[in-house]
PDB file of C-alpha atoms (C1' of nucleotides) in Angstrom:
ATOM      1  CA  MET A  28      -0.103  45.131  61.498  1.00 61.00           C
ATOM      2  CA  PRO A  29       2.893  42.954  60.742  1.00 65.00           C
ATOM      3  CA  GLU A  30       6.070  43.350  62.731  1.00 73.00           C
ATOM      4  CA  LYS A  31       9.767  43.005  62.092  1.00 76.00           C
ATOM      5  CA  GLY A  32      10.857  39.545  61.057  1.00 72.00           C
ATOM      6  CA  SER A  33       7.338  38.417  60.271  1.00 78.00           C
ATOM      7  CA  TYR A  34       7.864  37.927  56.557  1.00 90.00           C
ATOM      8  CA  LYS A  35       9.190  34.705  55.141  1.00 92.00           C
ATOM      9  CA  THR A  36      11.560  35.368  52.264  1.00 94.00           C
ATOM     10  CA  LYS A  37      13.699  33.261  50.008  1.00 95.00           C
ATOM     11  CA  GLN A  38      16.889  34.890  51.268  1.00 95.00           C
ATOM     12  CA  LYS A  39      16.001  34.265  54.889  1.00 95.00           C
ATOM     13  CA  GLU A  40      15.279  30.598  54.229  1.00 95.00           C
ATOM     14  CA  GLU A  41      18.438  30.046  52.230  1.00 95.00           C
ATOM     15  CA  LEU A  42      20.535  31.759  54.856  1.00 96.00           C
ATOM     16  CA  VAL A  43      19.138  29.638  57.683  1.00 95.00           C
ATOM     17  CA  GLU A  44      19.731  26.518  55.609  1.00 95.00           C
ATOM     18  CA  CYS A  45      23.267  27.582  54.933  1.00 95.00           C
ATOM     19  CA  ILE A  46      23.879  28.164  58.625  1.00 95.00           C
ATOM     20  CA  GLU A  47      22.379  24.881  59.753  1.00 93.00           C
ATOM     21  CA  ASP A  48      24.749  23.272  57.322  1.00 91.00           C
ATOM     22  CA  THR A  49      27.829  24.615  59.121  1.00 88.00           C
ATOM     23  CA  ARG A  50      27.634  21.869  61.775  1.00 78.00           C
ATOM     24  CA  GLY A  51      29.678  23.000  64.678  1.00 76.00           C
ATOM     25  CA  LYS A  52      32.005  25.287  62.799  1.00 83.00           C
ATOM     26  CA  HIS A  53      32.119  29.007  63.281  1.00 87.00           C
ATOM     27  CA  PHE A  54      31.828  31.407  60.375  1.00 93.00           C
ATOM     28  CA  THR A  55      31.979  35.097  59.524  1.00 95.00           C
ATOM     29  CA  ALA A  56      29.490  37.231  57.664  1.00 96.00           C
ATOM     30  CA  ALA A  57      31.797  37.153  54.647  1.00 95.00           C
ATOM     31  CA  ASP A  58      31.915  33.344  54.778  1.00 95.00           C
ATOM     32  CA  ILE A  59      28.150  33.210  54.512  1.00 96.00           C
ATOM     33  CA  CYS A  60      28.104  35.637  51.603  1.00 95.00           C
ATOM     34  CA  ASN A  61      30.649  33.600  49.674  1.00 94.00           C
ATOM     35  CA  LYS A  62      29.042  30.279  50.446  1.00 94.00           C
ATOM     36  CA  MET A  63      25.579  31.434  49.469  1.00 94.00           C
ATOM     37  CA  ARG A  64      26.752  33.006  46.258  1.00 91.00           C
ATOM     38  CA  LYS A  65      28.568  29.845  45.317  1.00 91.00           C
ATOM     39  CA  ASN A  66      25.257  28.087  45.786  1.00 89.00           C
ATOM     40  CA  GLY A  67      23.683  30.446  43.284  1.00 89.00           C
ATOM     41  CA  SER A  68      22.049  32.842  45.682  1.00 88.00           C
ATOM     42  CA  THR A  69      22.217  36.555  44.963  1.00 89.00           C
ATOM     43  CA  ILE A  70      21.876  37.703  48.540  1.00 94.00           C
ATOM     44  CA  GLY A  71      23.233  41.129  49.399  1.00 95.00           C
ATOM     45  CA  THR A  72      25.824  41.787  52.063  1.00 96.00           C
ATOM     46  CA  ALA A  73      23.553  44.084  54.023  1.00 97.00           C
ATOM     47  CA  THR A  74      20.871  41.419  54.164  1.00 97.00           C
ATOM     48  CA  VAL A  75      23.337  38.885  55.506  1.00 97.00           C
ATOM     49  CA  TYR A  76      24.322  41.261  58.298  1.00 97.00           C
ATOM     50  CA  ARG A  77      20.713  42.124  59.065  1.00 96.00           C
ATOM     51  CA  GLN A  78      19.635  38.499  59.192  1.00 96.00           C
ATOM     52  CA  LEU A  79      22.622  37.444  61.280  1.00 96.00           C
ATOM     53  CA  GLU A  80      21.789  40.144  63.790  1.00 94.00           C
ATOM     54  CA  ARG A  81      18.208  38.917  63.982  1.00 94.00           C
ATOM     55  CA  LEU A  82      19.321  35.326  64.473  1.00 94.00           C
ATOM     56  CA  VAL A  83      21.630  36.371  67.289  1.00 91.00           C
ATOM     57  CA  ASP A  84      18.725  38.129  69.001  1.00 89.00           C
ATOM     58  CA  GLU A  85      16.611  35.027  68.618  1.00 89.00           C
ATOM     59  CA  GLY A  86      19.354  32.852  70.088  1.00 86.00           C
ATOM     60  CA  VAL A  87      19.621  30.711  66.964  1.00 91.00           C
ATOM     61  CA  ILE A  88      23.256  31.624  66.521  1.00 91.00           C
ATOM     62  CA  SER A  89      25.762  33.192  68.841  1.00 86.00           C
ATOM     63  CA  LYS A  90      28.307  35.862  68.098  1.00 87.00           C
ATOM     64  CA  TYR A  91      31.782  36.252  69.466  1.00 82.00           C
ATOM     65  CA  PHE A  92      35.246  37.441  68.630  1.00 79.00           C
ATOM     66  CA  ILE A  93      38.566  35.761  68.119  1.00 75.00           C
ATOM     67  CA  ASP A  94      41.666  37.839  68.525  1.00 68.00           C
ATOM     68  CA  GLU A  95      43.412  37.178  65.281  1.00 66.00           C
ATOM     69  CA  SER A  96      40.422  37.867  63.114  1.00 74.00           C
ATOM     70  CA  SER A  97      39.205  41.388  62.541  1.00 81.00           C
ATOM     71  CA  SER A  98      35.675  40.235  61.891  1.00 89.00           C
ATOM     72  CA  ALA A  99      32.974  38.794  64.121  1.00 91.00           C
ATOM     73  CA  CYS A 100      32.466  35.031  64.362  1.00 89.00           C
ATOM     74  CA  PHE A 101      29.089  33.367  64.451  1.00 92.00           C
ATOM     75  CA  GLU A 102      28.094  29.850  65.326  1.00 89.00           C
ATOM     76  CA  TYR A 103      24.906  27.888  64.936  1.00 90.00           C
ATOM     77  CA  MET A 104      23.428  26.777  68.233  1.00 85.00           C
ATOM     78  CA  ASP A 105      22.189  23.373  67.206  1.00 77.00           C
ATOM     79  CA  PRO A 106      18.999  22.649  69.210  1.00 72.00           C
ATOM     80  CA  ASP A 107      19.924  18.956  69.447  1.00 69.00           C
ATOM     81  CA  THR A 108      23.032  19.900  71.342  1.00 63.00           C
ATOM     82  CA  HIS A 109      21.822  22.950  73.148  1.00 57.00           C
ATOM     83  CA  GLN A 110      18.279  22.555  74.363  1.00 55.00           C
ATOM     84  CA  LYS A 111      17.754  19.012  75.515  1.00 50.00           C
ATOM     85  CA  HIS A 112      20.128  19.137  78.438  1.00 49.00           C
ATOM     86  CA  ALA A 113      20.651  21.654  81.189  1.00 55.00           C
ATOM     87  CA  PRO A 114      21.997  24.952  80.041  1.00 64.00           C
ATOM     88  CA  CYS A 115      25.147  24.379  78.100  1.00 72.00           C
ATOM     89  CA  TYR A 116      28.135  26.687  78.255  1.00 80.00           C
ATOM     90  CA  HIS A 117      30.674  27.503  75.634  1.00 81.00           C
ATOM     91  CA  CYS A 118      34.403  27.521  75.943  1.00 86.00           C
ATOM     92  CA  LYS A 119      36.275  29.051  73.081  1.00 83.00           C
ATOM     93  CA  CYS A 120      39.922  28.216  72.591  1.00 84.00           C
ATOM     94  CA  GLU A 121      41.836  31.354  71.720  1.00 77.00           C
ATOM     95  CA  LYS A 122      44.532  29.398  69.949  1.00 77.00           C
ATOM     96  CA  CYS A 123      42.799  26.878  67.706  1.00 75.00           C
ATOM     97  CA  GLY A 124      39.382  28.522  67.712  1.00 73.00           C
ATOM     98  CA  LYS A 125      37.625  25.340  68.758  1.00 77.00           C
ATOM     99  CA  LEU A 126      34.326  25.778  70.566  1.00 77.00           C
ATOM    100  CA  LEU A 127      33.735  23.318  73.384  1.00 81.00           C
ATOM    101  CA  HIS A 128      30.312  22.644  74.771  1.00 78.00           C
ATOM    102  CA  MET A 129      30.272  22.105  78.458  1.00 79.00           C
ATOM    103  CA  ASP A 130      27.523  20.830  80.668  1.00 73.00           C
ATOM    104  CA  CYS A 131      29.009  21.264  84.087  1.00 76.00           C
ATOM    105  CA  SER A 132      27.309  21.477  87.458  1.00 77.00           C
ATOM    106  CA  GLU A 133      30.084  23.652  88.843  1.00 81.00           C
ATOM    107  CA  ILE A 134      29.104  26.388  86.460  1.00 82.00           C
ATOM    108  CA  THR A 135      25.516  26.091  87.575  1.00 83.00           C
ATOM    109  CA  GLU A 136      26.705  26.529  91.140  1.00 85.00           C
ATOM    110  CA  LEU A 137      28.630  29.615  90.169  1.00 86.00           C
ATOM    111  CA  ASN A 138      25.498  31.015  88.560  1.00 86.00           C
ATOM    112  CA  GLU A 139      23.560  30.533  91.734  1.00 88.00           C
ATOM    113  CA  HIS A 140      26.275  32.190  93.731  1.00 89.00           C
ATOM    114  CA  LEU A 141      26.455  35.177  91.402  1.00 88.00           C
ATOM    115  CA  LYS A 142      22.706  35.544  91.548  1.00 89.00           C
ATOM    116  CA  ALA A 143      22.456  35.205  95.316  1.00 88.00           C
ATOM    117  CA  GLU A 144      25.492  37.233  96.329  1.00 85.00           C
ATOM    118  CA  HIS A 145      26.011  39.661  93.491  1.00 87.00           C
ATOM    119  CA  GLY A 146      22.520  39.911  92.011  1.00 89.00           C
ATOM    120  CA  PHE A 147      23.841  39.092  88.568  1.00 90.00           C
ATOM    121  CA  THR A 148      21.920  36.581  86.453  1.00 90.00           C
ATOM    122  CA  ILE A 149      24.087  34.950  83.816  1.00 89.00           C
ATOM    123  CA  ASP A 150      22.722  34.371  80.341  1.00 83.00           C
ATOM    124  CA  PRO A 151      24.185  30.999  79.314  1.00 80.00           C
ATOM    125  CA  LEU A 152      23.464  31.518  75.648  1.00 72.00           C
ATOM    126  CA  ARG A 153      25.370  34.735  75.359  1.00 76.00           C
ATOM    127  CA  THR A 154      28.269  33.925  77.677  1.00 83.00           C
ATOM    128  CA  VAL A 155      31.434  32.439  76.246  1.00 83.00           C
ATOM    129  CA  PHE A 156      34.439  31.437  78.300  1.00 87.00           C
ATOM    130  CA  TYR A 157      37.646  32.292  76.513  1.00 86.00           C
ATOM    131  CA  GLY A 158      40.829  30.439  77.227  1.00 88.00           C
ATOM    132  CA  ILE A 159      43.126  27.659  76.123  1.00 88.00           C
ATOM    133  CA  CYS A 160      41.890  24.141  75.488  1.00 88.00           C
ATOM    134  CA  ALA A 161      43.634  20.994  76.717  1.00 89.00           C
ATOM    135  CA  GLU A 162      45.200  20.140  73.379  1.00 87.00           C
ATOM    136  CA  CYS A 163      46.667  23.566  72.776  1.00 86.00           C
ATOM    137  CA  ALA A 164      47.929  23.746  76.358  1.00 85.00           C
ATOM    138  CA  ASP A 165      49.894  20.551  75.815  1.00 83.00           C
ATOM    139  CA  LYS A 166      51.919  22.095  73.067  1.00 75.00           C
TER     140      LYS A 166
ATOM    141  CA  MET B   3      72.464  49.127  66.953  1.00 64.00           C
ATOM    142  CA  PRO B   4      69.312  50.141  68.818  1.00 68.00           C
ATOM    143  CA  GLU B   5      66.230  47.968  68.665  1.00 74.00           C
ATOM    144  CA  LYS B   6      62.500  48.536  68.594  1.00 78.00           C
ATOM    145  CA  GLY B   7      61.100  50.157  71.687  1.00 74.00           C
ATOM    146  CA  SER B   8      64.493  51.267  72.918  1.00 79.00           C
ATOM    147  CA  TYR B   9      63.860  54.992  72.638  1.00 90.00           C
ATOM    148  CA  LYS B  10      62.210  56.941  75.410  1.00 92.00           C
ATOM    149  CA  THR B  11      59.863  59.562  73.983  1.00 94.00           C
ATOM    150  CA  LYS B  12      57.523  62.113  75.446  1.00 95.00           C
ATOM    151  CA  GLN B  13      54.513  60.499  73.779  1.00 95.00           C
ATOM    152  CA  LYS B  14      55.362  57.088  75.156  1.00 95.00           C
ATOM    153  CA  GLU B  15      55.708  58.423  78.682  1.00 95.00           C
ATOM    154  CA  GLU B  16      52.518  60.429  78.566  1.00 95.00           C
ATOM    155  CA  LEU B  17      50.590  57.488  77.193  1.00 96.00           C
ATOM    156  CA  VAL B  18      51.754  55.150  79.951  1.00 95.00           C
ATOM    157  CA  GLU B  19      50.872  57.774  82.554  1.00 95.00           C
ATOM    158  CA  CYS B  20      47.447  58.173  81.033  1.00 95.00           C
ATOM    159  CA  ILE B  21      46.876  54.435  81.123  1.00 95.00           C
ATOM    160  CA  GLU B  22      48.042  53.984  84.692  1.00 93.00           C
ATOM    161  CA  ASP B  23      45.528  56.640  85.571  1.00 90.00           C
ATOM    162  CA  THR B  24      42.593  54.535  84.348  1.00 88.00           C
ATOM    163  CA  ARG B  25      42.602  52.368  87.487  1.00 77.00           C
ATOM    164  CA  GLY B  26      40.365  49.450  86.849  1.00 76.00           C
ATOM    165  CA  LYS B  27      38.403  50.866  83.964  1.00 84.00           C
ATOM    166  CA  HIS B  28      38.683  49.630  80.426  1.00 88.00           C
ATOM    167  CA  PHE B  29      39.261  51.969  77.528  1.00 93.00           C
ATOM    168  CA  THR B  30      39.482  52.066  73.758  1.00 95.00           C
ATOM    169  CA  ALA B  31      42.182  53.495  71.552  1.00 96.00           C
ATOM    170  CA  ALA B  32      39.908  56.444  70.824  1.00 95.00           C
ATOM    171  CA  ASP B  33      39.399  57.061  74.558  1.00 95.00           C
ATOM    172  CA  ILE B  34      43.140  57.406  75.002  1.00 95.00           C
ATOM    173  CA  CYS B  35      43.437  59.781  72.053  1.00 95.00           C
ATOM    174  CA  ASN B  36      40.722  62.035  73.440  1.00 93.00           C
ATOM    175  CA  LYS B  37      41.981  61.955  76.989  1.00 94.00           C
ATOM    176  CA  MET B  38      45.546  62.746  75.985  1.00 94.00           C
ATOM    177  CA  ARG B  39      44.525  65.555  73.705  1.00 91.00           C
ATOM    178  CA  LYS B  40      42.415  67.074  76.460  1.00 91.00           C
ATOM    179  CA  ASN B  41      45.548  67.032  78.555  1.00 89.00           C
ATOM    180  CA  GLY B  42      47.331  69.044  75.906  1.00 89.00           C
ATOM    181  CA  SER B  43      49.185  66.245  74.173  1.00 89.00           C
ATOM    182  CA  THR B  44      49.369  66.228  70.395  1.00 89.00           C
ATOM    183  CA  ILE B  45      49.820  62.490  70.004  1.00 94.00           C
ATOM    184  CA  GLY B  46      48.765  60.956  66.697  1.00 95.00           C
ATOM    185  CA  THR B  47      46.271  58.157  66.348  1.00 96.00           C
ATOM    186  CA  ALA B  48      48.763  55.838  64.715  1.00 96.00           C
ATOM    187  CA  THR B  49      51.170  56.276  67.590  1.00 97.00           C
ATOM    188  CA  VAL B  50      48.478  55.400  70.101  1.00 97.00           C
ATOM    189  CA  TYR B  51      47.736  52.180  68.241  1.00 97.00           C
ATOM    190  CA  ARG B  52      51.404  51.333  67.882  1.00 96.00           C
ATOM    191  CA  GLN B  53      52.103  51.943  71.547  1.00 96.00           C
ATOM    192  CA  LEU B  54      49.028  50.044  72.704  1.00 96.00           C
ATOM    193  CA  GLU B  55      50.129  47.084  70.637  1.00 94.00           C
ATOM    194  CA  ARG B  56      53.545  47.209  72.225  1.00 94.00           C
ATOM    195  CA  LEU B  57      52.069  47.394  75.720  1.00 94.00           C
ATOM    196  CA  VAL B  58      49.863  44.379  75.002  1.00 91.00           C
ATOM    197  CA  ASP B  59      52.929  42.429  73.902  1.00 90.00           C
ATOM    198  CA  GLU B  60      54.715  43.433  77.072  1.00 90.00           C
ATOM    199  CA  GLY B  61      51.741  42.380  79.181  1.00 87.00           C
ATOM    200  CA  VAL B  62      51.274  45.831  80.668  1.00 91.00           C
ATOM    201  CA  ILE B  63      47.752  46.048  79.333  1.00 91.00           C
ATOM    202  CA  SER B  64      45.405  43.449  77.948  1.00 88.00           C
ATOM    203  CA  LYS B  65      43.063  43.580  75.016  1.00 88.00           C
ATOM    204  CA  TYR B  66      39.610  42.106  74.656  1.00 84.00           C
ATOM    205  CA  PHE B  67      36.306  42.612  72.928  1.00 83.00           C
ATOM    206  CA  ILE B  68      32.795  43.418  74.009  1.00 80.00           C
ATOM    207  CA  ASP B  69      29.940  42.568  71.725  1.00 70.00           C
ATOM    208  CA  GLU B  70      28.190  45.835  71.140  1.00 68.00           C
ATOM    209  CA  SER B  71      31.310  47.846  70.724  1.00 73.00           C
ATOM    210  CA  SER B  72      33.039  47.534  67.412  1.00 78.00           C
ATOM    211  CA  SER B  73      36.353  48.607  68.835  1.00 89.00           C
ATOM    212  CA  ALA B  74      38.848  46.765  70.980  1.00 91.00           C
ATOM    213  CA  CYS B  75      38.913  47.300  74.728  1.00 90.00           C
ATOM    214  CA  PHE B  76      42.113  47.613  76.683  1.00 93.00           C
ATOM    215  CA  GLU B  77      42.695  47.432  80.384  1.00 90.00           C
ATOM    216  CA  TYR B  78      45.661  48.274  82.502  1.00 91.00           C
ATOM    217  CA  MET B  79      47.015  45.313  84.392  1.00 85.00           C
ATOM    218  CA  ASP B  80      47.784  47.096  87.592  1.00 78.00           C
ATOM    219  CA  PRO B  81      50.487  45.006  89.262  1.00 72.00           C
ATOM    220  CA  ASP B  82      48.978  45.791  92.671  1.00 70.00           C
ATOM    221  CA  THR B  83      45.572  44.461  91.712  1.00 64.00           C
ATOM    222  CA  HIS B  84      46.379  41.677  89.351  1.00 62.00           C
ATOM    223  CA  GLN B  85      49.197  39.901  91.020  1.00 61.00           C
ATOM    224  CA  LYS B  86      48.280  40.131  94.659  1.00 58.00           C
ATOM    225  CA  HIS B  87      44.597  39.307  94.425  1.00 59.00           C
ATOM    226  CA  ALA B  88      42.630  37.006  92.226  1.00 64.00           C
ATOM    227  CA  PRO B  89      42.094  38.189  88.669  1.00 70.00           C
ATOM    228  CA  CYS B  90      39.170  40.464  87.972  1.00 79.00           C
ATOM    229  CA  TYR B  91      36.223  39.332  85.837  1.00 84.00           C
ATOM    230  CA  HIS B  92      33.776  41.264  83.730  1.00 85.00           C
ATOM    231  CA  CYS B  93      30.017  41.046  83.842  1.00 87.00           C
ATOM    232  CA  LYS B  94      28.120  42.804  81.115  1.00 83.00           C
ATOM    233  CA  CYS B  95      24.469  43.663  81.627  1.00 83.00           C
ATOM    234  CA  GLU B  96      22.490  42.957  78.493  1.00 76.00           C
ATOM    235  CA  LYS B  97      19.832  45.497  79.412  1.00 77.00           C
ATOM    236  CA  CYS B  98      21.631  48.611  80.537  1.00 76.00           C
ATOM    237  CA  GLY B  99      25.007  47.779  79.025  1.00 74.00           C
ATOM    238  CA  LYS B 100      26.877  48.373  82.249  1.00 79.00           C
ATOM    239  CA  LEU B 101      30.175  46.560  82.685  1.00 79.00           C
ATOM    240  CA  LEU B 102      30.825  45.323  86.206  1.00 83.00           C
ATOM    241  CA  HIS B 103      34.213  44.361  87.493  1.00 82.00           C
ATOM    242  CA  MET B 104      34.043  41.429  89.812  1.00 81.00           C
ATOM    243  CA  ASP B 105      36.682  40.050  92.093  1.00 76.00           C
ATOM    244  CA  CYS B 106      35.131  36.826  93.284  1.00 79.00           C
ATOM    245  CA  SER B 107      36.782  33.763  94.733  1.00 79.00           C
ATOM    246  CA  GLU B 108      33.989  31.485  93.506  1.00 82.00           C
ATOM    247  CA  ILE B 109      34.978  32.215  89.956  1.00 83.00           C
ATOM    248  CA  THR B 110      38.545  31.369  90.774  1.00 84.00           C
ATOM    249  CA  GLU B 111      37.334  28.041  92.117  1.00 85.00           C
ATOM    250  CA  LEU B 112      35.451  27.399  88.914  1.00 86.00           C
ATOM    251  CA  ASN B 113      38.606  28.120  86.973  1.00 87.00           C
ATOM    252  CA  GLU B 114      40.509  25.561  88.960  1.00 89.00           C
ATOM    253  CA  HIS B 115      37.789  23.008  88.418  1.00 89.00           C
ATOM    254  CA  LEU B 116      37.673  23.625  84.672  1.00 88.00           C
ATOM    255  CA  LYS B 117      41.415  23.322  84.471  1.00 90.00           C
ATOM    256  CA  ALA B 118      41.662  20.180  86.576  1.00 89.00           C
ATOM    257  CA  GLU B 119      38.648  18.319  85.231  1.00 85.00           C
ATOM    258  CA  HIS B 120      38.189  19.634  81.732  1.00 87.00           C
ATOM    259  CA  GLY B 121      41.691  20.807  80.850  1.00 89.00           C
ATOM    260  CA  PHE B 122      40.404  24.240  79.921  1.00 91.00           C
ATOM    261  CA  THR B 123      42.324  27.281  81.159  1.00 91.00           C
ATOM    262  CA  ILE B 124      40.130  30.359  81.319  1.00 90.00           C
ATOM    263  CA  ASP B 125      41.530  33.696  80.250  1.00 85.00           C
ATOM    264  CA  PRO B 126      39.969  36.068  82.779  1.00 83.00           C
ATOM    265  CA  LEU B 127      40.602  39.167  80.738  1.00 77.00           C
ATOM    266  CA  ARG B 128      38.969  37.925  77.601  1.00 81.00           C
ATOM    267  CA  THR B 129      36.005  36.311  79.263  1.00 86.00           C
ATOM    268  CA  VAL B 130      32.880  38.367  79.754  1.00 84.00           C
ATOM    269  CA  PHE B 131      29.813  37.070  81.570  1.00 88.00           C
ATOM    270  CA  TYR B 132      26.647  38.270  79.910  1.00 84.00           C
ATOM    271  CA  GLY B 133      23.436  38.550  81.855  1.00 87.00           C
ATOM    272  CA  ILE B 134      21.192  40.877  83.811  1.00 87.00           C
ATOM    273  CA  CYS B 135      22.516  43.068  86.613  1.00 88.00           C
ATOM    274  CA  ALA B 136      20.801  43.511  89.974  1.00 88.00           C
ATOM    275  CA  GLU B 137      19.290  46.890  89.170  1.00 86.00           C
ATOM    276  CA  CYS B 138      17.765  45.816  85.883  1.00 85.00           C
ATOM    277  CA  ALA B 139      16.451  42.616  87.444  1.00 82.00           C
ATOM    278  CA  ASP B 140      14.566  44.646  90.046  1.00 81.00           C
ATOM    279  CA  LYS B 141      12.501  46.384  87.404  1.00 74.00           C
TER     280      LYS B 141
ATOM    281  C1'  DT C   9      75.171  60.597  62.673  1.00 62.83           C
ATOM    282  C1'  DT C  10      72.076  56.690  62.860  1.00 62.83           C
ATOM    283  C1'  DG C  11      67.807  54.867  62.644  1.00 62.83           C
ATOM    284  C1'  DC C  12      63.744  54.551  65.750  1.00 62.83           C
ATOM    285  C1'  DG C  13      59.429  57.008  66.798  1.00 62.83           C
ATOM    286  C1'  DT C  14      56.106  60.150  65.238  1.00 62.83           C
ATOM    287  C1'  DG C  15      52.347  62.423  62.606  1.00 62.83           C
ATOM    288  C1'  DC C  16      49.781  62.874  58.690  1.00 62.83           C
ATOM    289  C1'  DA C  17      47.186  61.068  55.208  1.00 62.83           C
ATOM    290  C1'  DA C  18      45.710  57.336  52.673  1.00 62.83           C
ATOM    291  C1'  DA C  19      44.470  52.683  52.360  1.00 62.83           C
ATOM    292  C1'  DG C  20      42.182  48.506  53.978  1.00 62.83           C
ATOM    293  C1'  DG C  21      38.623  45.946  55.930  1.00 62.83           C
ATOM    294  C1'  DT C  22      34.253  45.256  58.331  1.00 62.83           C
ATOM    295  C1'  DT C  23      29.773  46.716  59.393  1.00 62.83           C
ATOM    296  C1'  DT C  24      25.959  50.070  59.135  1.00 62.83           C
ATOM    297  C1'  DT C  25      22.746  53.140  56.875  1.00 62.83           C
ATOM    298  C1'  DG C  26      19.763  55.619  53.277  1.00 62.83           C
ATOM    299  C1'  DC C  27      16.815  54.987  49.802  1.00 62.83           C
ATOM    300  C1'  DA C  28      14.279  53.139  46.013  1.00 62.83           C
ATOM    301  C1'  DT C  29      12.505  48.817  44.633  1.00 62.83           C
ATOM    302  C1'  DG C  30      10.704  44.149  45.215  1.00 62.83           C
ATOM    303  C1'  DG C  31       7.772  40.850  47.233  1.00 62.83           C
ATOM    304  C1'  DC C  32       5.056  38.675  51.166  1.00 62.83           C
ATOM    305  C1'  DA C  33       0.603  38.712  53.401  1.00 62.83           C
TER     306       DA C  33
ATOM    307  C1'  DT D  13      -2.743  47.381  48.925  1.00 62.83           C
ATOM    308  C1'  DG D  14       0.321  48.001  53.018  1.00 62.83           C
ATOM    309  C1'  DC D  15       4.663  47.789  54.597  1.00 62.83           C
ATOM    310  C1'  DC D  16       8.515  44.711  55.647  1.00 62.83           C
ATOM    311  C1'  DA D  17      12.724  42.900  53.393  1.00 62.83           C
ATOM    312  C1'  DT D  18      16.152  43.452  50.035  1.00 62.83           C
ATOM    313  C1'  DG D  19      20.102  45.294  47.263  1.00 62.83           C
ATOM    314  C1'  DC D  20      23.009  48.660  45.964  1.00 62.83           C
ATOM    315  C1'  DA D  21      26.019  52.163  46.995  1.00 62.83           C
ATOM    316  C1'  DA D  22      27.730  55.231  50.096  1.00 62.83           C
ATOM    317  C1'  DA D  23      28.959  56.214  54.570  1.00 62.83           C
ATOM    318  C1'  DA D  24      30.759  55.294  59.005  1.00 62.83           C
ATOM    319  C1'  DC D  25      34.194  53.135  61.746  1.00 62.83           C
ATOM    320  C1'  DC D  26      38.234  51.148  63.409  1.00 62.83           C
ATOM    321  C1'  DT D  27      42.820  49.937  62.472  1.00 62.83           C
ATOM    322  C1'  DT D  28      46.985  49.512  59.690  1.00 62.83           C
ATOM    323  C1'  DT D  29      50.479  51.173  56.548  1.00 62.83           C
ATOM    324  C1'  DG D  30      53.677  54.333  53.747  1.00 62.83           C
ATOM    325  C1'  DC D  31      56.522  58.010  53.944  1.00 62.83           C
ATOM    326  C1'  DA D  32      59.080  62.040  55.288  1.00 62.83           C
ATOM    327  C1'  DC D  33      60.621  64.354  59.218  1.00 62.83           C
ATOM    328  C1'  DG D  34      62.016  64.933  64.066  1.00 62.83           C
ATOM    329  C1'  DC D  35      64.446  63.498  67.819  1.00 62.83           C
ATOM    330  C1'  DA D  36      66.845  60.199  71.178  1.00 62.83           C
ATOM    331  C1'  DA D  37      71.133  57.966  71.830  1.00 62.83           C
TER     332       DA D  37
END
DNA sequence: TTGCGTGCAAAGGTTTTGCATGGCA
DNA sequence: TGCCATGCAAAACCTTTGCACGCAA
């Protein structure tokens, strides 16, 4: 018996293509709808939401929130950037919305501490550090 | 001529009381509405939102988002807790959904490192560590 | 008296859900 | 042929806004 997500459909393929094409920029569900329809696709809104949810579960994209926007942001987790090195962490600037990728041993140390002392195992893919980036802080 | 926020009203007072009473727990706008109405208040939803917004601006409470919930979370910035000690961080268990509050000096050290070496200033109230809590890991 | 704060209801926007149909395996 | 995926529309939700009235100063 087949299970959820086992079928390969045109919409699914086009959506993944569209997302891989975002290269480091975050997007909303509405962005994807607009972009795909411009490209001639007739994908439905509900399908976009359902597929985005699946991709988040699979770790292909990550989901987060930026204050000013009332809708969720997604971002493609490019395997070239994210899986070759040690776990990579994300820092999201609350001002400019930039997403920094950080490969920092200090964070790894913190993880070990949290695990040893507090029993909490951090999931690097889901965790996003919010704050202010260097450039915005200068202003 | 009076300016915005210059009037002292019953609703405003009751709402602040209600929020001070949350001691370390986060809440949504709906939580406040329910809690206040249980206490006999007849405050309107719009007023709760308007007052919460004002309190965020004043820095009395802070606002952030948690993935699964579609509504904003608020938390009272108790002056006793937040200015004497290190800031408090949130750890969200991906399995059971529990939100832990953590007051840990190691995280503070990480913050200082990120700021000094990477120029990134973490916002403790917005940042949520996702992972697996001790209890769920035991299973 | 002045005009801010409130409550209600309606509007606005995002995301989810129900259901019949379409399409992959 | 099974049954998952899709699309549409409606619903569900959270939050904001317009407006008339009440109430603080």
